[in-house]
CSV table of C-alpha atoms in Angstrom, one decimal:
chain,number,residue,atom,x,y,z
A,1,UNK,CA,30.9,27.5,-23.8
A,2,UNK,CA,32.9,26.7,-20.6
A,3,UNK,CA,36.1,24.7,-20.8
A,4,UNK,CA,35.4,21.0,-21.4
A,5,UNK,CA,38.4,20.0,-19.2
A,6,UNK,CA,37.1,22.0,-16.1
A,7,UNK,CA,35.6,20.0,-13.2
A,8,UNK,CA,35.2,16.6,-15.0
A,9,UNK,CA,34.0,14.9,-11.9
A,10,UNK,CA,31.3,17.5,-11.1
A,11,UNK,CA,30.3,17.5,-14.8
A,12,UNK,CA,30.0,13.7,-14.8
A,13,UNK,CA,27.7,13.8,-11.7
A,14,UNK,CA,25.7,16.6,-13.3
A,15,UNK,CA,25.3,14.4,-16.4
A,16,UNK,CA,24.1,11.6,-14.1
A,17,UNK,CA,21.5,13.8,-12.5
A,18,UNK,CA,20.3,14.9,-15.9
A,19,UNK,CA,20.0,11.3,-17.1
A,20,UNK,CA,18.2,10.2,-14.0
A,21,UNK,CA,15.7,13.1,-14.2
A,22,UNK,CA,15.2,12.9,-18.0
A,23,UNK,CA,15.3,9.2,-19.1
A,24,UNK,CA,16.0,9.1,-22.8
A,25,UNK,CA,17.9,12.3,-23.0
A,26,UNK,CA,19.8,12.5,-26.2
A,27,UNK,CA,23.6,13.2,-26.4
A,28,UNK,CA,23.1,16.6,-28.1
A,29,UNK,CA,20.5,17.6,-25.5
A,30,UNK,CA,22.8,16.4,-22.6
A,31,UNK,CA,25.7,18.4,-24.2
A,32,UNK,CA,23.4,21.6,-24.4
A,33,UNK,CA,22.5,21.2,-20.7
A,34,UNK,CA,26.1,20.7,-19.6
A,35,UNK,CA,27.4,23.5,-21.8
A,36,UNK,CA,29.9,21.3,-23.6
A,37,UNK,CA,30.3,19.6,-27.0
A,38,UNK,CA,28.6,16.3,-27.9
A,39,UNK,CA,32.0,14.6,-27.8
A,40,UNK,CA,32.6,15.9,-24.2
A,41,UNK,CA,29.1,14.7,-23.1
A,42,UNK,CA,29.8,11.3,-24.3
A,43,UNK,CA,33.1,11.3,-22.4
A,44,UNK,CA,31.3,12.1,-19.2
A,45,UNK,CA,28.9,9.2,-19.8
A,46,UNK,CA,32.1,7.1,-20.3
A,47,UNK,CA,33.4,8.3,-16.9
A,48,UNK,CA,30.2,7.2,-15.3
A,49,UNK,CA,30.4,3.8,-16.9
A,50,UNK,CA,34.0,3.3,-15.8
A,51,UNK,CA,32.8,4.1,-12.2
A,52,UNK,CA,30.5,1.1,-12.4
A,53,UNK,CA,27.2,3.1,-13.1
A,54,UNK,CA,25.2,1.3,-15.7
A,55,UNK,CA,24.2,3.9,-18.4
A,56,UNK,CA,22.2,2.4,-21.2
A,57,UNK,CA,22.1,4.0,-24.6
A,58,UNK,CA,19.5,3.2,-27.4
A,59,UNK,CA,19.4,4.5,-30.9
A,60,UNK,CA,16.4,5.7,-33.0
A,61,UNK,CA,13.8,8.4,-32.8
A,62,UNK,CA,13.0,7.6,-29.1
A,63,UNK,CA,16.6,6.6,-28.1
A,64,UNK,CA,18.9,8.3,-25.6
A,65,UNK,CA,20.5,7.7,-22.4
A,66,UNK,CA,19.0,6.0,-19.3
A,67,UNK,CA,20.4,4.7,-16.0
A,68,UNK,CA,20.2,0.9,-16.3
A,69,UNK,CA,20.0,-1.8,-13.7
A,70,UNK,CA,23.2,-3.0,-12.4
A,71,UNK,CA,24.9,-4.7,-9.4
A,72,UNK,CA,25.8,-1.4,-7.8
A,73,UNK,CA,23.2,1.3,-6.9
A,74,UNK,CA,24.1,4.6,-8.7
A,75,UNK,CA,24.4,7.8,-6.7
A,76,UNK,CA,21.1,9.1,-5.7
A,77,UNK,CA,20.9,12.9,-6.3
A,78,UNK,CA,18.2,14.7,-4.3
A,79,UNK,CA,17.3,18.3,-3.7
A,80,UNK,CA,16.7,19.5,-0.1
A,81,UNK,CA,12.9,19.5,-0.8
A,82,UNK,CA,13.0,15.9,-2.1
A,83,UNK,CA,15.0,14.7,0.9
A,84,UNK,CA,12.6,16.4,3.3
A,85,UNK,CA,9.6,14.9,1.4
A,86,UNK,CA,11.0,11.4,1.7
A,87,UNK,CA,11.5,11.7,5.5
A,88,UNK,CA,8.0,13.2,5.9
A,89,UNK,CA,6.4,10.4,3.9
A,90,UNK,CA,8.3,7.8,5.8
A,91,UNK,CA,7.3,9.3,9.2
A,92,UNK,CA,3.6,9.6,8.0
A,93,UNK,CA,3.4,5.8,7.3
A,94,UNK,CA,6.2,4.3,9.4
A,95,UNK,CA,6.7,5.7,12.9
A,96,UNK,CA,10.0,4.1,13.6
A,97,UNK,CA,11.9,6.0,11.0
A,98,UNK,CA,14.5,7.3,13.6
A,99,UNK,CA,15.2,3.8,15.0
A,100,UNK,CA,18.5,2.5,13.4
A,101,UNK,CA,17.6,-1.1,14.3
A,102,UNK,CA,14.4,-0.9,12.3
A,103,UNK,CA,14.8,-1.9,8.6
A,104,UNK,CA,13.1,1.2,7.3
A,105,UNK,CA,14.9,3.4,9.9
A,106,UNK,CA,18.2,1.8,8.8
A,107,UNK,CA,17.6,2.3,5.2
A,108,UNK,CA,16.5,5.9,5.6
A,109,UNK,CA,19.7,6.5,7.7
A,110,UNK,CA,21.8,5.3,4.7
A,111,UNK,CA,20.0,7.7,2.4
A,112,UNK,CA,20.6,10.6,4.8
A,113,UNK,CA,24.4,9.7,5.1
A,114,UNK,CA,24.7,9.5,1.4
A,115,UNK,CA,23.4,13.0,0.8
A,116,UNK,CA,25.5,16.1,1.0
A,117,UNK,CA,25.3,17.8,4.4
A,118,UNK,CA,23.3,20.9,3.2
A,119,UNK,CA,20.8,18.8,1.4
A,120,UNK,CA,20.3,16.4,4.3
A,121,UNK,CA,20.4,18.8,7.2
A,122,UNK,CA,16.8,19.8,7.3
A,123,UNK,CA,15.5,16.3,6.6
A,124,UNK,CA,17.8,14.7,9.2
A,125,UNK,CA,16.5,17.3,11.8
A,126,UNK,CA,12.9,16.4,11.0
A,127,UNK,CA,13.8,12.7,11.2
A,128,UNK,CA,15.5,13.0,14.6
A,129,UNK,CA,13.2,15.5,16.4
A,130,UNK,CA,9.7,14.9,15.0
A,131,UNK,CA,7.5,12.7,17.2
A,132,UNK,CA,4.9,10.8,15.2
A,133,UNK,CA,1.7,9.7,17.1
A,134,UNK,CA,1.1,6.0,16.2
A,135,UNK,CA,-1.9,5.2,14.1
A,136,UNK,CA,-3.6,2.4,16.1
A,137,UNK,CA,-5.6,1.4,13.0
A,138,UNK,CA,-2.4,0.9,10.9
A,139,UNK,CA,-0.8,-2.5,10.8
A,140,UNK,CA,2.5,-3.2,9.1
A,141,UNK,CA,2.6,-6.7,7.5
A,142,UNK,CA,5.7,-8.8,7.2
A,143,UNK,CA,7.9,-7.4,4.3
A,144,UNK,CA,8.8,-10.8,2.9
A,145,UNK,CA,5.1,-11.9,2.8
A,146,UNK,CA,4.0,-8.7,1.2
A,147,UNK,CA,6.8,-8.9,-1.5
A,148,UNK,CA,5.9,-12.5,-2.3
A,149,UNK,CA,2.2,-11.6,-2.7
A,150,UNK,CA,3.0,-8.5,-4.9
A,151,UNK,CA,5.2,-10.6,-7.2
A,152,UNK,CA,2.6,-13.2,-7.5
A,153,UNK,CA,0.1,-10.5,-8.5
A,154,UNK,CA,2.6,-9.2,-11.1
A,155,UNK,CA,3.3,-12.7,-12.5
A,156,UNK,CA,-0.3,-13.8,-12.3
A,157,UNK,CA,0.5,-16.9,-10.3
A,158,UNK,CA,-1.9,-18.8,-8.0
A,159,UNK,CA,-0.9,-18.8,-4.3
A,160,UNK,CA,-1.7,-21.0,-1.4
A,161,UNK,CA,-2.5,-18.8,1.6
A,162,UNK,CA,-2.7,-19.8,5.2
A,163,UNK,CA,-4.8,-17.2,7.1
A,164,UNK,CA,-5.8,-16.5,10.6
A,165,UNK,CA,-8.8,-14.3,11.2
A,166,UNK,CA,-9.2,-11.7,14.0
A,167,UNK,CA,-11.2,-14.3,16.0
A,168,UNK,CA,-8.3,-16.8,15.8
A,169,UNK,CA,-9.7,-19.2,13.2
A,170,UNK,CA,-7.0,-20.5,10.8
A,171,UNK,CA,-7.5,-22.0,7.4
A,172,UNK,CA,-5.7,-22.4,4.0
A,173,UNK,CA,-7.0,-21.7,0.5
A,174,UNK,CA,-5.7,-21.4,-3.0
A,175,UNK,CA,-6.4,-18.0,-4.4
A,176,UNK,CA,-5.8,-15.9,-7.5
A,177,UNK,CA,-4.1,-12.7,-6.2
A,178,UNK,CA,-5.5,-9.8,-8.1
A,179,UNK,CA,-4.0,-6.9,-6.2
A,180,UNK,CA,-2.5,-5.7,-2.9
A,181,UNK,CA,-4.3,-2.6,-1.8
A,182,UNK,CA,-3.3,-0.2,1.1
A,183,UNK,CA,-6.4,1.3,2.8
A,184,UNK,CA,-6.2,3.5,5.9
A,185,UNK,CA,-2.8,2.1,7.0
A,186,UNK,CA,-3.8,-1.5,6.4
A,187,UNK,CA,-2.6,-3.8,3.6
A,188,UNK,CA,-5.1,-6.1,2.0
A,189,UNK,CA,-4.8,-9.0,-0.5
A,190,UNK,CA,-7.7,-8.7,-2.9
A,191,UNK,CA,-8.1,-12.1,-4.5
A,192,UNK,CA,-10.5,-14.9,-5.8
A,193,UNK,CA,-10.6,-17.6,-3.2
A,194,UNK,CA,-10.9,-21.0,-4.9
A,195,UNK,CA,-12.4,-22.8,-1.8
A,196,UNK,CA,-15.4,-20.5,-1.6
A,197,UNK,CA,-15.3,-19.5,-5.3
A,198,UNK,CA,-15.7,-15.8,-4.3
A,199,UNK,CA,-13.9,-12.5,-4.1
A,200,UNK,CA,-12.2,-12.1,-0.8
A,201,UNK,CA,-10.1,-9.4,0.9
A,202,UNK,CA,-7.5,-10.7,3.4
A,203,UNK,CA,-5.4,-8.5,5.6
A,204,UNK,CA,-1.8,-9.3,4.8
A,205,UNK,CA,-0.7,-9.0,8.4
A,206,UNK,CA,-2.9,-12.0,9.2
A,207,UNK,CA,-1.4,-14.1,6.4
A,208,UNK,CA,0.6,-16.8,8.3
A,209,UNK,CA,2.2,-18.5,5.2
A,210,UNK,CA,2.1,-18.1,1.4
A,211,UNK,CA,3.2,-20.5,-1.3
A,212,UNK,CA,3.5,-19.5,-4.9
A,213,UNK,CA,2.2,-22.3,-7.2
A,214,UNK,CA,3.0,-23.1,-10.8
A,215,UNK,CA,-0.6,-22.4,-11.9
A,216,UNK,CA,-1.5,-19.0,-13.5
A,217,UNK,CA,-4.6,-17.1,-13.8
A,218,UNK,CA,-6.1,-14.1,-15.7
A,219,UNK,CA,-7.4,-11.2,-13.6
A,220,UNK,CA,-10.7,-9.5,-14.6
A,221,UNK,CA,-10.3,-7.1,-17.5
A,222,UNK,CA,-12.2,-4.3,-15.7
A,223,UNK,CA,-10.6,-4.8,-12.4
A,224,UNK,CA,-10.9,-1.8,-10.1
A,225,UNK,CA,-8.9,-2.9,-6.9
A,226,UNK,CA,-9.9,-0.1,-4.6
A,227,UNK,CA,-13.6,-0.3,-5.4
A,228,UNK,CA,-13.8,-4.0,-5.3
A,229,UNK,CA,-11.9,-4.0,-2.0
A,230,UNK,CA,-14.5,-1.6,-0.4
A,231,UNK,CA,-17.3,-3.9,-1.6
A,232,UNK,CA,-15.8,-7.1,-0.3
A,233,UNK,CA,-14.3,-6.1,3.0
A,234,UNK,CA,-17.4,-7.4,4.9
A,235,UNK,CA,-17.8,-10.7,3.0
A,236,UNK,CA,-16.7,-14.2,3.8
A,237,UNK,CA,-16.2,-13.9,7.6
A,238,UNK,CA,-17.4,-16.4,10.3
A,239,UNK,CA,-20.4,-14.5,11.5
A,240,UNK,CA,-23.1,-13.5,9.0
A,241,UNK,CA,-25.2,-10.4,9.9
A,242,UNK,CA,-28.4,-8.8,8.7
A,243,UNK,CA,-29.7,-5.6,10.2
A,244,UNK,CA,-32.9,-3.7,9.5
A,245,UNK,CA,-32.5,0.1,10.2
A,246,UNK,CA,-35.6,2.2,10.8
A,247,UNK,CA,-34.6,5.0,8.3
A,248,UNK,CA,-34.7,5.6,4.6
A,249,UNK,CA,-31.8,4.4,2.5
A,250,UNK,CA,-30.7,8.0,1.5
A,251,UNK,CA,-30.4,8.8,5.2
A,252,UNK,CA,-28.3,5.8,6.1
A,253,UNK,CA,-26.0,4.9,3.2
A,254,UNK,CA,-23.5,7.7,4.0
A,255,UNK,CA,-23.3,6.9,7.7
A,256,UNK,CA,-22.1,3.4,7.6
A,257,UNK,CA,-18.6,2.4,6.5
A,258,UNK,CA,-18.4,-0.1,3.6
A,259,UNK,CA,-16.6,-2.5,5.8
A,260,UNK,CA,-19.9,-3.4,7.5
A,261,UNK,CA,-21.4,-4.9,4.4
A,262,UNK,CA,-23.9,-4.1,1.6
A,263,UNK,CA,-26.5,-1.4,2.2
A,264,UNK,CA,-29.8,-1.5,0.2
A,265,UNK,CA,-33.3,-0.1,0.5
A,266,UNK,CA,-35.7,-2.2,2.6
A,267,UNK,CA,-39.5,-2.4,2.9
A,268,UNK,CA,-41.6,0.6,4.1
A,269,UNK,CA,-38.9,3.2,4.3
A,270,UNK,CA,-36.4,1.0,6.0
A,271,UNK,CA,-32.8,0.1,5.1
A,272,UNK,CA,-31.2,-3.3,5.0
A,273,UNK,CA,-27.6,-4.1,5.9
A,274,UNK,CA,-26.1,-7.4,5.0
A,275,UNK,CA,-22.5,-8.4,5.9
A,276,UNK,CA,-20.3,-10.6,7.9
A,277,UNK,CA,-17.6,-10.2,10.6
A,278,UNK,CA,-15.0,-12.0,12.6
A,279,UNK,CA,-15.4,-9.6,15.4
A,280,UNK,CA,-19.0,-9.3,16.6
A,281,UNK,CA,-18.2,-6.7,19.4
A,282,UNK,CA,-16.5,-4.4,16.9
A,283,UNK,CA,-19.5,-4.7,14.5
A,284,UNK,CA,-22.0,-3.9,17.2
A,285,UNK,CA,-20.0,-0.9,18.2
A,286,UNK,CA,-20.1,0.5,14.7
A,287,UNK,CA,-23.8,0.0,14.6
A,288,UNK,CA,-24.2,1.9,17.9
A,289,UNK,CA,-23.2,5.2,16.3
A,290,UNK,CA,-26.5,5.2,14.2
A,291,UNK,CA,-28.8,7.9,15.5
A,292,UNK,CA,-31.9,5.8,14.5
A,293,UNK,CA,-33.3,2.5,15.8
A,294,UNK,CA,-32.1,-0.7,14.2
A,295,UNK,CA,-32.8,-4.5,14.7
A,296,UNK,CA,-30.3,-7.3,14.3
A,297,UNK,CA,-32.5,-9.9,12.5
A,298,UNK,CA,-29.7,-12.4,11.7
A,299,UNK,CA,-26.4,-12.9,13.6
A,300,UNK,CA,-26.8,-14.0,17.2
A,301,UNK,CA,-23.3,-13.1,18.1
A,302,UNK,CA,-23.7,-9.5,16.9
A,303,UNK,CA,-27.1,-9.3,18.6
A,304,UNK,CA,-25.5,-10.5,21.9
A,305,UNK,CA,-22.7,-8.0,21.6
A,306,UNK,CA,-25.2,-5.2,21.0
A,307,UNK,CA,-27.2,-6.2,24.0
A,308,UNK,CA,-24.0,-6.2,26.2
A,309,UNK,CA,-23.1,-2.7,24.9
A,310,UNK,CA,-26.6,-1.5,25.6
A,311,UNK,CA,-26.5,-2.8,29.2
A,312,UNK,CA,-23.1,-1.2,29.8
A,313,UNK,CA,-24.4,2.2,28.6
A,314,UNK,CA,-27.5,1.9,30.8
A,315,UNK,CA,-25.3,1.1,33.7
A,316,UNK,CA,-23.1,4.1,32.9
A,317,UNK,CA,-26.2,6.4,32.9
A,318,UNK,CA,-27.6,5.2,36.2
A,319,UNK,CA,-27.6,7.6,39.2
A,320,UNK,CA,-24.8,6.7,41.7
């Protein structure tokens, strides 16, 4: 066993890393990993506590040391691979990671500066040099609004949401916030809207204001947020749509995104699509990719948009 007096600071930091990576590690196991006695291991834990790092200890069969919650953030110990992984994940979802004036870029910069040079070097190079092409479908909502909604979901508190649709219509409703779901770079509030007494999926970036009320709710016991979001993305919008597609259900169901609405078998080998939208032009554009004939039987706005798209395509195919 190595001398217990050698490198007490480095041993204390190693003890911190072991406790962070193995919450609940016992004193004897910590001593074994450090190569010191149990008494020395407890002394290193004492050094961490004296430095203001909250180290909690619990007794019993499942007891041991854990990093607690305190006023000060304890040192974050990363490997080079972990540091690179953090930067790559941030760049993948947040393309302003190198901008020090952006909140995420600023926070990532602090992490990089807190890491040892050799650990941070490759990650910092990727952060500085990599150019991320922006995802035009991704929309980053307001952080405060998102945090309020997530906390309301956690505490099962009813919220009053003021919402503006893509078409510019604004309204308010009380809702039971069941979950916040991220789908293809967009954040959605999956909820039960009281005004319509129905499940709704609201884009968080379109929430203009949110107020947490005193009332509480109980979410469905069998809630599957991702599945339910997919099923309800096309419900509750201003313009209702019904489309009859001249093809069998099996040939159509996989070609249409769930955001368009509910797809079901129709009469005589046709397929029926029922949904709603706040953007008729976008909806018609999605229908235009179908390689089979279809008819908009309900939804004058979508039918008008489809006609305009068709005329534009005909004009484009005309001989100059």
